[in-house]
Structure formats: structure tokens, C-alpha cells
Coordinates of C-alpha atoms in Angstrom, one line a residue:
Chain A
X1 CA 188.1 242.4 353.4
X2 CA 184.5 241.3 353.1
X3 CA 184.7 237.8 351.8
X4 CA 181.6 235.8 351.1
X5 CA 181.2 232.3 349.8
X6 CA 178.6 232.1 347.0
X7 CA 177.0 228.9 345.8
X8 CA 175.5 228.5 342.3
X9 CA 172.9 225.8 341.9
X10 CA 173.1 224.6 338.2
X11 CA 170.4 222.0 337.7
X12 CA 168.1 220.4 335.2
X13 CA 164.3 220.5 335.7
X14 CA 161.6 217.9 335.3
X15 CA 157.9 218.6 334.9
X16 CA 157.4 218.0 338.6
X17 CA 157.6 221.3 340.4
X18 CA 157.8 219.7 343.9
X19 CA 160.8 217.6 343.0
X20 CA 162.6 220.5 341.3
X21 CA 162.2 222.7 344.4
X22 CA 163.3 219.8 346.6
X23 CA 166.4 219.5 344.5
X24 CA 167.2 223.2 344.8
X25 CA 166.6 223.1 348.6
X26 CA 168.8 220.0 348.9
X27 CA 171.5 222.0 347.2
X28 CA 171.0 225.0 349.5
X29 CA 171.6 222.7 352.4
X30 CA 174.7 221.3 350.9
X31 CA 175.9 224.8 350.1
X32 CA 175.3 225.9 353.7
X33 CA 177.3 222.8 354.9
X34 CA 180.1 224.1 352.7
X35 CA 180.0 227.5 354.3
X36 CA 178.1 229.4 351.7
X37 CA 176.6 232.7 352.7
X38 CA 174.8 233.4 349.4
X39 CA 173.0 230.9 347.2
X40 CA 171.8 231.7 343.7
X41 CA 169.3 229.6 341.8
X42 CA 168.8 229.6 338.0
X43 CA 166.0 231.4 336.3
X44 CA 162.5 229.9 336.7
X45 CA 164.0 226.9 338.5
X46 CA 160.7 225.4 339.6
X47 CA 160.1 223.7 336.2
X48 CA 161.1 223.4 332.6
X49 CA 161.5 226.7 330.7
X50 CA 157.9 227.0 329.6
X51 CA 158.4 229.9 327.1
X52 CA 159.2 227.6 324.2
X53 CA 155.6 228.1 323.1
X54 CA 152.8 230.5 323.7
X55 CA 150.2 228.6 325.7
X56 CA 147.7 230.4 328.0
X57 CA 147.4 227.4 330.2
X58 CA 151.0 228.0 331.4
X59 CA 149.8 231.0 333.4
X60 CA 148.6 228.4 335.9
X61 CA 152.2 228.0 336.9
X62 CA 152.4 231.6 338.2
X63 CA 152.1 232.3 341.9
X64 CA 151.8 235.5 343.9
X65 CA 154.8 236.8 345.7
X66 CA 154.7 236.1 348.6
X67 CA 153.0 232.8 347.8
X68 CA 153.5 229.0 348.3
X69 CA 156.9 228.8 346.6
X70 CA 158.3 231.9 348.1
X71 CA 157.2 230.7 351.5
X72 CA 158.9 227.3 351.0
X73 CA 162.1 228.9 349.7
X74 CA 162.2 231.6 352.5
X75 CA 161.7 228.9 355.1
X76 CA 164.6 226.9 353.5
X77 CA 166.8 230.0 353.5
X78 CA 166.1 230.5 357.2
X79 CA 166.8 226.8 357.9
X80 CA 170.1 227.1 356.0
X81 CA 170.9 230.6 357.4
X82 CA 171.8 231.8 353.9
X83 CA 170.8 234.7 351.7
X84 CA 169.0 233.3 348.7
X85 CA 168.3 234.6 345.2
X86 CA 165.4 232.7 343.7
X87 CA 163.5 233.2 340.5
X88 CA 159.7 232.9 340.3
X89 CA 156.9 233.3 337.8
X90 CA 154.9 236.0 339.6
X91 CA 151.2 236.4 339.3
X92 CA 150.5 240.0 340.2
X93 CA 146.9 240.1 339.0
X94 CA 144.7 238.4 336.4
X95 CA 146.5 239.0 333.1
X96 CA 149.5 240.6 334.7
X97 CA 152.6 238.4 335.3
X98 CA 156.3 239.0 335.8
X99 CA 159.6 237.1 335.7
X100 CA 160.6 238.0 339.2
X101 CA 163.8 237.4 341.2
X102 CA 163.1 237.2 344.9
X103 CA 165.9 237.8 347.4
X104 CA 165.5 236.2 350.8
X105 CA 167.3 237.2 353.9
X106 CA 168.9 234.7 356.3
X107 CA 165.8 234.8 358.5
X108 CA 163.6 233.8 355.6
X109 CA 162.0 237.2 355.1
X110 CA 161.9 238.8 351.6
X111 CA 164.7 241.3 351.4
X112 CA 163.5 242.6 348.0
X113 CA 162.4 241.7 344.6
X114 CA 163.4 242.5 341.0
X115 CA 161.1 242.2 338.1
X116 CA 163.0 241.4 334.8
X117 CA 163.2 244.7 332.9
X118 CA 164.4 243.5 329.5
X119 CA 162.0 240.9 328.0
X120 CA 163.2 238.8 325.0
X121 CA 161.1 237.4 322.3
X122 CA 162.8 235.1 319.9
X123 CA 162.0 231.7 318.5
X124 CA 161.8 229.3 321.5
X125 CA 161.9 232.2 323.9
X126 CA 158.4 233.7 323.7
X127 CA 158.7 235.7 326.8
X128 CA 156.9 238.8 325.7
X129 CA 153.7 236.7 325.8
X130 CA 154.2 235.7 329.4
X131 CA 156.0 238.5 331.2
X132 CA 155.1 242.1 331.6
X133 CA 158.3 244.2 331.6
X134 CA 159.4 245.0 335.1
X135 CA 158.3 248.3 336.7
X136 CA 160.6 248.3 339.7
X137 CA 163.6 249.7 337.9
X138 CA 167.2 248.8 338.5
X139 CA 167.5 248.9 342.3
X140 CA 169.9 246.7 344.2
X141 CA 168.5 244.7 347.1
X142 CA 170.1 245.4 350.5
X143 CA 170.9 242.3 352.4
X144 CA 173.0 241.4 355.4
X145 CA 175.8 240.5 352.9
X146 CA 175.7 243.7 351.0
X147 CA 173.7 245.3 348.1
X148 CA 172.9 242.7 345.4
X149 CA 172.4 243.9 341.9
X150 CA 170.0 241.2 340.8
X151 CA 169.1 241.1 337.1
X152 CA 167.6 238.3 335.1
X153 CA 168.9 236.5 331.9
X154 CA 168.1 238.8 328.9
X155 CA 169.2 241.8 331.1
X156 CA 172.7 240.3 330.9
X157 CA 173.1 241.5 327.3
X158 CA 172.5 245.1 328.3
X159 CA 175.5 247.1 329.7
X160 CA 172.9 249.7 330.7
X161 CA 171.3 247.4 333.3
X162 CA 174.7 246.5 334.9
X163 CA 175.7 250.2 334.9
X164 CA 172.4 251.3 336.5
X165 CA 172.8 248.7 339.2
X166 CA 176.4 249.8 339.9
X167 CA 175.5 253.5 340.0
X168 CA 172.8 252.6 342.5
X169 CA 175.4 251.0 344.7
X170 CA 175.3 247.3 343.8
X171 CA 178.3 245.5 345.2
X172 CA 177.8 242.3 343.1
X173 CA 175.8 241.5 340.0
X174 CA 173.6 238.4 340.1
X175 CA 172.0 236.9 337.0
X176 CA 169.6 233.9 337.3
X177 CA 169.5 232.6 333.7
X178 CA 168.0 230.1 331.3
X179 CA 169.9 230.1 328.0
X180 CA 170.9 227.4 325.6
X181 CA 171.7 226.2 322.2
X182 CA 169.4 225.4 319.3
X183 CA 170.6 221.8 318.8
X184 CA 170.4 222.4 315.0
X185 CA 173.1 225.1 315.1
X186 CA 176.6 224.5 314.0
X187 CA 179.4 223.9 316.5
X188 CA 180.9 227.3 315.4
X189 CA 177.7 229.2 316.0
X190 CA 177.2 227.4 319.4
X191 CA 180.7 228.4 320.4
X192 CA 180.2 232.0 319.4
X193 CA 177.0 232.2 321.4
X194 CA 178.4 230.7 324.5
X195 CA 181.5 232.8 324.4
X196 CA 179.5 235.9 323.8
X197 CA 177.3 235.1 326.8
X198 CA 180.3 234.7 329.0
X199 CA 182.2 237.7 327.5
X200 CA 179.5 240.3 327.8
X201 CA 178.9 239.4 331.5
X202 CA 182.6 239.5 332.3
X203 CA 182.6 242.9 330.7
X204 CA 179.9 244.1 333.1
X205 CA 182.3 243.3 335.9
X206 CA 185.1 245.1 334.2
X207 CA 183.1 248.2 333.3
X208 CA 181.8 248.5 336.9
X209 CA 184.6 247.0 339.0
X210 CA 182.3 244.6 340.8
X211 CA 182.1 240.8 340.9
X212 CA 179.3 238.9 339.1
X213 CA 177.4 235.6 339.6
X214 CA 175.6 234.0 336.7
X215 CA 173.6 230.8 337.1
X216 CA 172.2 228.9 334.1
X217 CA 170.3 225.6 333.8
X218 CA 171.4 222.4 332.0
X219 CA 169.6 219.7 330.1
X220 CA 167.8 219.3 326.8
X221 CA 164.2 220.5 327.1
X222 CA 162.0 219.5 324.2
X223 CA 159.7 221.9 322.4
X224 CA 155.9 221.3 322.4
X225 CA 156.2 222.1 318.7
X226 CA 157.6 218.9 317.1
X227 CA 159.1 220.9 314.3
X228 CA 161.4 222.6 316.7
X229 CA 164.5 221.1 318.2
X230 CA 164.1 222.3 321.8
X231 CA 166.8 224.0 323.8
X232 CA 170.0 222.5 325.0
X233 CA 170.6 224.6 328.1
X234 CA 174.4 225.2 328.2
X235 CA 175.2 225.5 331.9
X236 CA 178.5 227.2 332.3
X237 CA 177.4 229.0 335.4
X238 CA 180.2 231.2 336.5
X239 CA 181.6 233.7 338.9
X240 CA 183.7 236.6 337.7
X241 CA 185.9 238.9 339.8
X242 CA 186.1 242.7 339.7
X243 CA 188.4 242.7 336.7
X244 CA 186.2 240.2 334.8
X245 CA 188.5 237.3 335.7
X246 CA 186.8 233.9 335.9
X247 CA 186.9 232.7 339.5
X248 CA 184.8 229.5 339.0
X249 CA 182.9 228.0 336.1
X250 CA 180.6 224.9 335.8
X251 CA 180.4 222.5 332.9
X252 CA 178.1 222.4 329.8
X253 CA 175.9 219.5 330.7
X254 CA 176.2 218.5 334.4
X255 CA 174.2 219.5 337.4
X256 CA 176.6 221.2 339.7
X257 CA 176.8 223.0 343.0
X258 CA 179.6 225.5 342.3
X259 CA 181.2 227.4 345.2
X260 CA 183.4 230.4 345.0
X261 CA 184.7 233.0 347.4
X262 CA 184.4 236.7 346.4
X263 CA 185.8 239.7 348.2
X264 CA 183.3 242.5 348.1
X265 CA 186.0 245.0 349.2
X266 CA 188.2 244.4 346.2
X267 CA 186.1 246.9 344.2
X268 CA 187.7 249.6 346.3
X269 CA 191.1 248.6 345.0
X270 CA 190.1 247.9 341.4
X271 CA 188.2 251.1 341.0
X272 CA 191.3 253.1 342.2
X273 CA 193.4 251.7 339.4
X274 CA 190.5 251.7 336.9
X275 CA 188.5 254.8 337.8
X276 CA 185.9 254.5 335.1
X277 CA 183.1 256.0 337.1
X278 CA 185.1 259.2 337.5
X279 CA 185.3 259.9 333.8
X280 CA 181.8 259.1 332.5
X281 CA 180.7 261.9 330.1
X282 CA 177.3 262.3 331.6
X283 CA 177.1 265.7 329.8
X284 CA 177.2 263.8 326.4
X285 CA 175.1 260.7 327.1
X286 CA 171.6 262.1 326.4
X287 CA 171.1 260.0 323.3
X288 CA 171.3 256.8 325.5
X289 CA 167.7 257.6 326.3
X290 CA 166.7 257.4 322.6
X291 CA 165.7 254.3 320.7
X292 CA 167.9 255.3 317.7
X293 CA 169.5 258.5 316.4
X294 CA 167.9 258.7 313.0
Chain B
X1 CA 177.8 241.1 301.5
X2 CA 179.9 244.2 302.0
X3 CA 183.2 242.7 302.8
X4 CA 186.2 245.0 303.5
X5 CA 189.8 244.2 304.3
X6 CA 191.1 246.1 307.3
X7 CA 194.8 246.5 308.1
X8 CA 196.0 247.2 311.6
X9 CA 199.4 248.8 312.0
X10 CA 200.9 247.8 315.3
X11 CA 204.2 249.5 315.8
X12 CA 206.8 250.7 318.2
X13 CA 207.8 254.4 318.2
X14 CA 211.1 256.2 318.5
X15 CA 211.7 259.8 319.4
X16 CA 212.0 260.6 315.7
X17 CA 208.6 261.8 314.5
X18 CA 209.6 261.6 310.8
X19 CA 210.7 258.0 311.0
X20 CA 207.6 257.0 312.9
X21 CA 205.4 258.5 310.3
X22 CA 207.5 256.9 307.5
X23 CA 207.1 253.5 309.2
X24 CA 203.3 254.0 309.4
X25 CA 203.2 255.1 305.7
X26 CA 205.3 252.2 304.6
X27 CA 202.8 249.9 306.3
X28 CA 199.9 251.6 304.6
X29 CA 201.6 250.9 301.3
X30 CA 202.1 247.2 302.2
X31 CA 198.5 247.0 303.4
X32 CA 197.3 248.5 300.1
X33 CA 199.4 245.9 298.2
X34 CA 197.6 243.2 300.2
X35 CA 194.2 244.6 299.2
X36 CA 193.3 246.6 302.3
X37 CA 190.5 249.1 302.1
X38 CA 190.8 250.5 305.6
X39 CA 194.0 251.1 307.5
X40 CA 194.0 251.9 311.2
X41 CA 197.0 253.4 313.1
X42 CA 197.5 253.2 316.8
X43 CA 196.9 256.1 319.2
X44 CA 199.4 259.0 318.9
X45 CA 201.5 257.0 316.5
X46 CA 203.8 259.9 315.6
X47 CA 206.0 259.4 318.7
X48 CA 206.4 257.9 322.1
X49 CA 203.5 258.1 324.4
X50 CA 204.4 261.5 326.0
X51 CA 201.8 261.4 328.8
X52 CA 204.0 259.5 331.2
X53 CA 204.8 262.9 332.8
X54 CA 203.3 266.4 332.9
X55 CA 205.6 268.5 330.9
X56 CA 204.4 271.8 329.3
X57 CA 207.1 271.5 326.6
X58 CA 205.4 268.5 325.2
X59 CA 202.7 270.8 323.8
X60 CA 205.2 271.6 321.1
X61 CA 204.3 268.2 319.6
X62 CA 200.8 269.3 318.9
X63 CA 199.7 270.4 315.4
X64 CA 196.6 271.9 314.0
X65 CA 194.2 269.7 312.0
X66 CA 194.6 270.1 309.1
X67 CA 198.3 270.6 309.5
X68 CA 201.6 269.1 308.4
X69 CA 201.0 265.6 309.7
X70 CA 197.4 265.4 308.5
X71 CA 198.5 266.6 305.1
X72 CA 201.3 264.0 304.9
X73 CA 198.9 261.2 306.0
X74 CA 196.1 262.3 303.7
X75 CA 198.5 262.4 300.8
X76 CA 199.6 258.8 301.7
X77 CA 196.0 257.7 302.0
X78 CA 195.4 259.0 298.5
X79 CA 198.5 257.4 297.1
X80 CA 197.4 254.1 298.6
X81 CA 193.8 254.6 297.7
X82 CA 192.7 253.5 301.2
X83 CA 190.5 255.0 304.0
X84 CA 192.8 255.8 306.9
X85 CA 192.1 256.3 310.6
X86 CA 195.0 258.2 312.2
X87 CA 195.5 259.7 315.6
X88 CA 197.0 263.1 316.2
X89 CA 197.8 265.5 319.1
X90 CA 195.6 268.4 317.9
X91 CA 196.4 272.0 318.7
X92 CA 193.1 273.9 318.5
X93 CA 194.3 277.1 320.1
X94 CA 196.9 278.2 322.6
X95 CA 196.2 276.2 325.7
X96 CA 193.6 274.1 324.0
X97 CA 194.6 270.6 322.8
X98 CA 192.8 267.4 322.0
X99 CA 193.6 263.8 321.4
X100 CA 192.0 263.5 318.0
X101 CA 191.4 260.7 315.5
X102 CA 191.3 261.9 311.9
X103 CA 189.6 259.8 309.2
X104 CA 190.9 260.3 305.7
X105 CA 188.9 259.4 302.6
X106 CA 190.6 257.5 299.7
X107 CA 191.1 260.8 297.9
X108 CA 193.1 262.1 300.8
X109 CA 190.5 264.5 302.1
X110 CA 189.5 264.6 305.7
X111 CA 186.2 262.6 306.0
X112 CA 185.8 263.6 309.7
X113 CA 187.4 263.8 313.1
X114 CA 186.7 262.5 316.5
X115 CA 188.0 264.1 319.7
X116 CA 188.6 261.7 322.5
X117 CA 185.7 262.1 324.9
X118 CA 186.8 260.1 327.9
X119 CA 190.2 261.3 329.2
X120 CA 192.1 259.1 331.7
X121 CA 194.4 260.3 334.4
X122 CA 196.3 257.6 336.2
X123 CA 200.0 257.2 337.2
X124 CA 201.9 257.2 333.8
X125 CA 198.8 258.2 331.9
X126 CA 198.5 261.9 332.7
X127 CA 196.2 262.7 329.9
X128 CA 194.0 265.2 331.7
X129 CA 196.9 267.6 331.7
X130 CA 197.3 267.4 328.0
X131 CA 193.9 266.8 326.5
X132 CA 190.7 268.8 326.7
X133 CA 187.8 266.4 326.7
X134 CA 186.2 266.1 323.2
X135 CA 183.3 268.3 322.3
X136 CA 182.2 266.7 319.1
X137 CA 180.2 264.0 320.8
X138 CA 179.8 260.4 319.6
X139 CA 179.3 260.7 315.9
X140 CA 180.3 258.1 313.3
X141 CA 182.3 259.3 310.4
X142 CA 180.7 258.6 307.0
X143 CA 183.2 257.2 304.5
X144 CA 183.1 255.4 301.1
X145 CA 183.4 252.2 303.1
X146 CA 180.6 252.8 305.6
X147 CA 180.1 254.7 308.8
X148 CA 183.1 254.3 311.1
X149 CA 182.4 254.6 314.9
X150 CA 185.9 255.9 315.8
X151 CA 186.7 256.1 319.5
X152 CA 190.1 256.4 321.2
X153 CA 191.7 254.2 323.9
X154 CA 190.1 255.1 327.3
X155 CA 186.7 255.3 325.5
X156 CA 187.0 251.5 325.1
X157 CA 186.2 250.9 328.8
X158 CA 182.8 252.7 328.4
X159 CA 179.9 250.7 327.0
X160 CA 178.1 254.0 326.7
X161 CA 180.5 255.2 324.0
X162 CA 180.1 252.1 321.9
X163 CA 176.3 252.2 322.3
X164 CA 176.1 255.8 321.3
X165 CA 178.1 255.2 318.2
X166 CA 175.9 252.3 317.3
X167 CA 172.7 254.2 317.9
X168 CA 174.1 256.8 315.6
X169 CA 174.5 254.3 312.9
X170 CA 178.1 253.1 313.2
X171 CA 178.8 250.0 311.2
X172 CA 182.1 249.2 312.8
X173 CA 183.9 250.4 315.9
X174 CA 187.5 251.5 315.6
X175 CA 189.8 252.1 318.6
X176 CA 193.3 253.6 318.1
X177 CA 195.0 252.7 321.5
X178 CA 198.1 253.1 323.6
X179 CA 197.9 250.8 326.6
X180 CA 200.4 248.6 328.4
X181 CA 201.7 247.0 331.5
X182 CA 203.5 248.5 334.5
X183 CA 206.6 246.2 334.3
X184 CA 206.5 246.0 338.1
X185 CA 203.1 244.3 338.1
X186 CA 202.7 240.6 338.7
X187 CA 202.1 238.2 335.9
X188 CA 198.6 237.5 337.2
X189 CA 197.8 241.2 337.3
X190 CA 199.2 241.7 333.8
X191 CA 197.1 238.8 332.5
X192 CA 193.9 240.2 334.1
X193 CA 194.5 243.6 332.6
X194 CA 195.1 242.4 329.1
X195 CA 192.2 240.0 329.2
X196 CA 189.9 242.7 330.6
X197 CA 191.0 245.0 327.7
X198 CA 190.2 242.4 325.1
X199 CA 187.0 241.2 326.9
X200 CA 185.3 244.6 327.3
X201 CA 185.9 245.5 323.6
X202 CA 184.6 242.1 322.4
X203 CA 181.5 242.9 324.6
X204 CA 181.0 246.2 322.6
X205 CA 180.7 244.1 319.4
X206 CA 178.3 241.7 321.2
X207 CA 176.1 244.4 322.7
X208 CA 175.8 246.2 319.4
X209 CA 176.1 243.5 316.8
X210 CA 178.9 245.2 314.9
X211 CA 182.6 244.4 314.3
X212 CA 185.4 246.1 316.1
X213 CA 189.0 247.1 315.3
X214 CA 191.4 247.9 318.0
X215 CA 195.0 248.9 317.4
X216 CA 197.6 249.2 320.1
X217 CA 201.4 250.0 320.1
X218 CA 204.2 247.7 321.3
X219 CA 207.6 248.3 322.9
X220 CA 208.9 249.4 326.3
X221 CA 208.8 253.2 326.7
X222 CA 210.8 254.5 329.6
X223 CA 209.5 257.1 332.0
X224 CA 211.2 260.5 332.3
X225 CA 210.8 259.8 336.1
X226 CA 213.5 257.4 337.0
X227 CA 211.4 256.1 339.9
X228 CA 208.8 254.8 337.5
X229 CA 209.2 251.7 335.4
X230 CA 207.8 253.0 332.1
X231 CA 205.1 251.3 330.1
X232 CA 205.4 248.0 328.3
X233 CA 202.8 248.5 325.6
X234 CA 201.1 245.1 325.2
X235 CA 200.2 245.1 321.5
X236 CA 197.5 242.4 321.0
X237 CA 195.8 244.6 318.3
X238 CA 192.7 242.6 317.2
X239 CA 189.6 242.5 315.1
X240 CA 186.3 241.1 316.5
X241 CA 183.2 240.1 314.5
X242 CA 179.6 241.0 315.2
X243 CA 179.3 238.3 317.9
X244 CA 182.5 239.3 319.6
X245 CA 184.5 236.5 318.1
X246 CA 188.2 237.2 317.5
X247 CA 188.9 237.3 313.7
X248 CA 192.6 238.2 314.0
X249 CA 194.9 239.1 316.8
X250 CA 198.5 240.3 316.9
X251 CA 201.2 239.4 319.4
X252 CA 202.4 241.0 322.6
X253 CA 205.7 242.4 321.6
X254 CA 206.2 242.4 317.8
X255 CA 205.5 245.1 315.2
X256 CA 202.8 243.7 312.9
X257 CA 200.7 244.5 310.0
X258 CA 197.6 242.5 310.8
X259 CA 195.0 242.0 308.1
X260 CA 191.4 240.8 308.4
X261 CA 188.3 240.7 306.4
X262 CA 185.1 241.9 307.9
X263 CA 181.6 241.7 306.5
X264 CA 179.7 244.9 307.4
X265 CA 176.4 243.3 306.3
X266 CA 176.7 240.5 308.9
X267 CA 175.2 242.9 311.5
X268 CA 171.9 242.5 309.7
X269 CA 171.9 238.8 310.4
X270 CA 173.3 238.9 313.9
X271 CA 170.9 241.7 315.0
X272 CA 168.0 239.5 313.8
X273 CA 168.9 236.7 316.2
X274 CA 170.1 239.0 318.9
X275 CA 167.7 242.0 318.7
X276 CA 169.1 243.8 321.7
X277 CA 168.3 247.3 320.3
X278 CA 164.6 246.4 320.2
X279 CA 164.3 245.8 323.9
X280 CA 166.3 248.6 325.4
X281 CA 164.3 250.1 328.3
X282 CA 164.8 253.7 327.4
X283 CA 161.9 254.6 329.7
X284 CA 164.0 253.4 332.6
X285 CA 167.5 254.6 331.7
X286 CA 167.3 258.2 333.0
X287 CA 169.9 257.5 335.7
X288 CA 172.6 256.8 333.1
X289 CA 172.8 260.6 332.9
X290 CA 173.7 260.8 336.6
X291 CA 177.2 260.6 338.1
X292 CA 175.9 258.3 340.9
X293 CA 172.6 257.5 342.5
X294 CA 173.3 258.5 346.1

């Protein structure tokens, strides 16, 4: 048994970076009071999701890692004695930025970072403008709690990313996320999108026999373009067990501090009855490295 | 719009091969009467699931392809004017057998075959004894209805298989299946297993933006080993759309002829809003070809 309590901070964000970070840190404290060992924040939690338009001024939001925000968060992790997964807009050099998850150890030090590998670009999610695709690969971050397979948002649609993390020894998958509805979509389309988002992540747990933590924001964030409807972030942060079963799930539209207990040793049992890793046909997977088999 | 009606034949099987095949063919006729274009039979539908024990005599059940059963089924497909996905125990040579899906064209000819690539071996599913792993790779079968990405049962737990079929142009995924509960398991475990089976397949539709057809058997089949409880095949044959939404689903324990309409052109629309294939990091997927990254 290697049970840990994980806390998911699902929040809305104002334009005030300081107050957003304060809210996150207040939730870290509450989580620690409830016995949490691991706290996960949503994607780019320091402010509104700025990728709804392509605006060069937004690069001002980026910071080096380590930098002021990472120092503040690391210090809070140390104060709370928790392992923290945070998500920052990283300035690596002039004209070179990443969407970066930073994992802090209980002593406040940086245990490791992950730079988002799969970068979306769709109406209202213009991330290819802002983020250089990650170049650190799919490497779990070793912490005092275990090896965390940290991925970010769009990565969650790629079974390849989850598999690579698992093959590299991840004991749990962690997805800071910012995803929501186009308010103009029909109720049916909204339902299909939300269910798809939950379903494909549960499937990563199933395929790999490890638990998963996904944290999304809530709130309607308006678009700078008046013709657009903005994004209604759909919350639903959740924790899945090693067989994809839902262990805890937050609501659509409320800020929540969601706690769940996960047993990192259950993978051992589940992978014995579902030994998927044993039977992978690695002799026949070459074409996974191709764009398409024309 | 390229709408096709698909029929899923979910049945139980007795020890009488002839009557099992007759039941399947009767359902093909009914399906054709209801306007079906594509009929999918469950895995190894000619008899009980014989892999509950390792018994060399069971190899007597195998047949060459083409052979008597494939000729019977092809002839029925022609009579019904439908495309058929059947599943046969193939004898390729003495000591060389496969778990093979055979796709028949409307004229009764064999459009193509798929030999199960991922072979399980678990208590009550001793398939590694019977089936040589497939050597035809993950190639969709071209038919008059479109390119069918036919896979078999255990393959359904592998996102790699679904992805490879999609990259090779599959327009729909098709899974003949034989899976069920250990009657001794708890209700909670049974529920987790069934939900996992549905969830991971829906995820293949989501990840690849194509519909999916999965056909499972029903009925309790006893084990030759009296210490074992047999398998309660859980049915739940279903059809999922391009976003993983359930379009039709059969029950746990009843024989059913389940019909659903799928639009093979909807992938075009869905992949425009979810352009996952665009962003795959094929430069960083090398380790998918490894067993594990030690």
C-alpha cells in the first residue's frame, strides 16, 4: 500500500495575477490541512487563458523558470509540506516560450519540469503562436511521493503521451488543463465534448494501469474579439483509478478543492490481471512514427 | 454523407457448430431485411469460447481460410448482399493457427483478412496456446462500403492498434470480441471491468475521429476445469460515433440483433475541430517501439 491524498485546485481566474496566485496558495494550505500530499493546479493558473487571441504583448506574462512565480509557489509548497504540480508560461529566451509544468518537492525545490509537447491551435486556442513545442520529451518527474507523469492539456488527447510516460515508469498521470465550451455550441455537442474529454483520459488509466489526475479551470472568460463567444471552462476536474474508474469529480461551474486518495501500489495488482504491457507488438509498431501511411 | 447501417449479431453459442452458424446466418438475413449494409459477428462465433483450457484436441476446430465455414459465410453474405465481418479459427499449417477475422464483400468474395496481433493469456483465456500472433500487421480491409479497420478482442485494449489502423486510412474500427466476467468477482469489480472495456474503445473513436463497432457474445460458458467458474460473457455490443458517443448498445445477457446508422463522412467534420493527427509528435515517439524504458 502506498496511499497518497491528492488535492485538485479547480478555480476561476481574474486579470489580477497576484490574487489568482493567492487563491491557489490558500487552497494549497487548505489541502495540506486536510492531509493532502500532492496538490495539482490547473493549466496556466496565474491568469485568464490568454490564448484566445494572438497578441504579442501577452508575452509579457511569461517568466523564467526559476523566476518570481516559481519561487513563490516553491516557497508555498515548502510551507505546506506538499508536492506541488504548477503550470507556468515559461520565458526561456527572447522569442522562445513554453507552456511548462513545474513540479515542486516538499522542501520547495524544483523536482523537475515538463514542457507541453503537443501544442493545439484551434479557434480560441491559438497556442502555436505562444508556445514552442516541448523539447524535454516524456519523462516522469521523480518526487518523494513517486514518479509523476506530468502532461498538459492537449497532451491528454494523445494515447502516445500517456503510454510513453508509463513506459518510462510513471506511477500516476497528471494533467493541468484549460478546456471549455464554445457557448454557442448545442447542448448535445457540449455533452459529447465533455464526455470525450473524460473518456479518453480514463482510457489512459485503463491502457496503462495507473491512476490519473486532471485539473481544469472554471468560469466564462470573454474573448478580446467581440465576434467570439469566449470560453466557458467546464471544470469537471477528476481523479481516475487504475481501471479508469472515477474516484472523485468536481462540478461544471464551481471553484472546488477536490480531494481523493489514490493507492500507487494498486497498479501492481491491476497489471497482473490486465497485463497489457506484456503483449505490446513492438515488432509491428514502426508506423506509429509516421505522420500517415499514404 | 456516406451513411451505412451496421448490424451487430450478439449471440450465445452451443457446442453445435452448424446451429451456431445457422443462427448467425439467420441474423444476417434479418439484418439485410432491415437494410443493413455491414454485418459484424462476434469473435469465434462458430462455437463456445474454447480457450478456457489448453487442450490439443481443440485444434480440430480450426479450418483453412478459405474453407468450409468461410465458404458458407461468403455465400450467405452474397445472398444477403451485405459486407460481413466474421471471425474464424484459422488453420494455416500443422501446428500453425491464427485467430482470424475474415471480411466478405457483398458478392461473397473475401475482401481481406486480419490475423489477431495481440494475443492474451490469462486464467480462462489461454490464447497463447492456440493462436500464433498475427503477421499481417494493422492494415484496413478495403470494401465497397469503405476501409474497415478490423481488429479482434484483446487488440481493443491497445491504443496503438487503433492508431495504426487510422493512420493506414481506416474509416471505421471493428472489433469482434469474446469477453466476460469471472462469476466469482464482486459486483464492483465486474462493473469496473465492463466500464473499462467500453471506455477504452470509445477512446479509440475519440483519439482517431472515426466510428467503432464492437460485438461481444452473451451466455455463461462453463469451464472444463471444475475448479473454475467459467465465463459469463457480458454482451454490451455497441456502436460509437466519431466523438466516442454511444450510438447503440445491447444488453448484458440477451441475444440481440443491434442496428445503428453511422456516417463515415462525419470524420471529416470531427477531425477539423479535433485535429489530433496534425499535432502528433512523431519526432518524440521512438520509445513506443521499446518494451520499457528501463
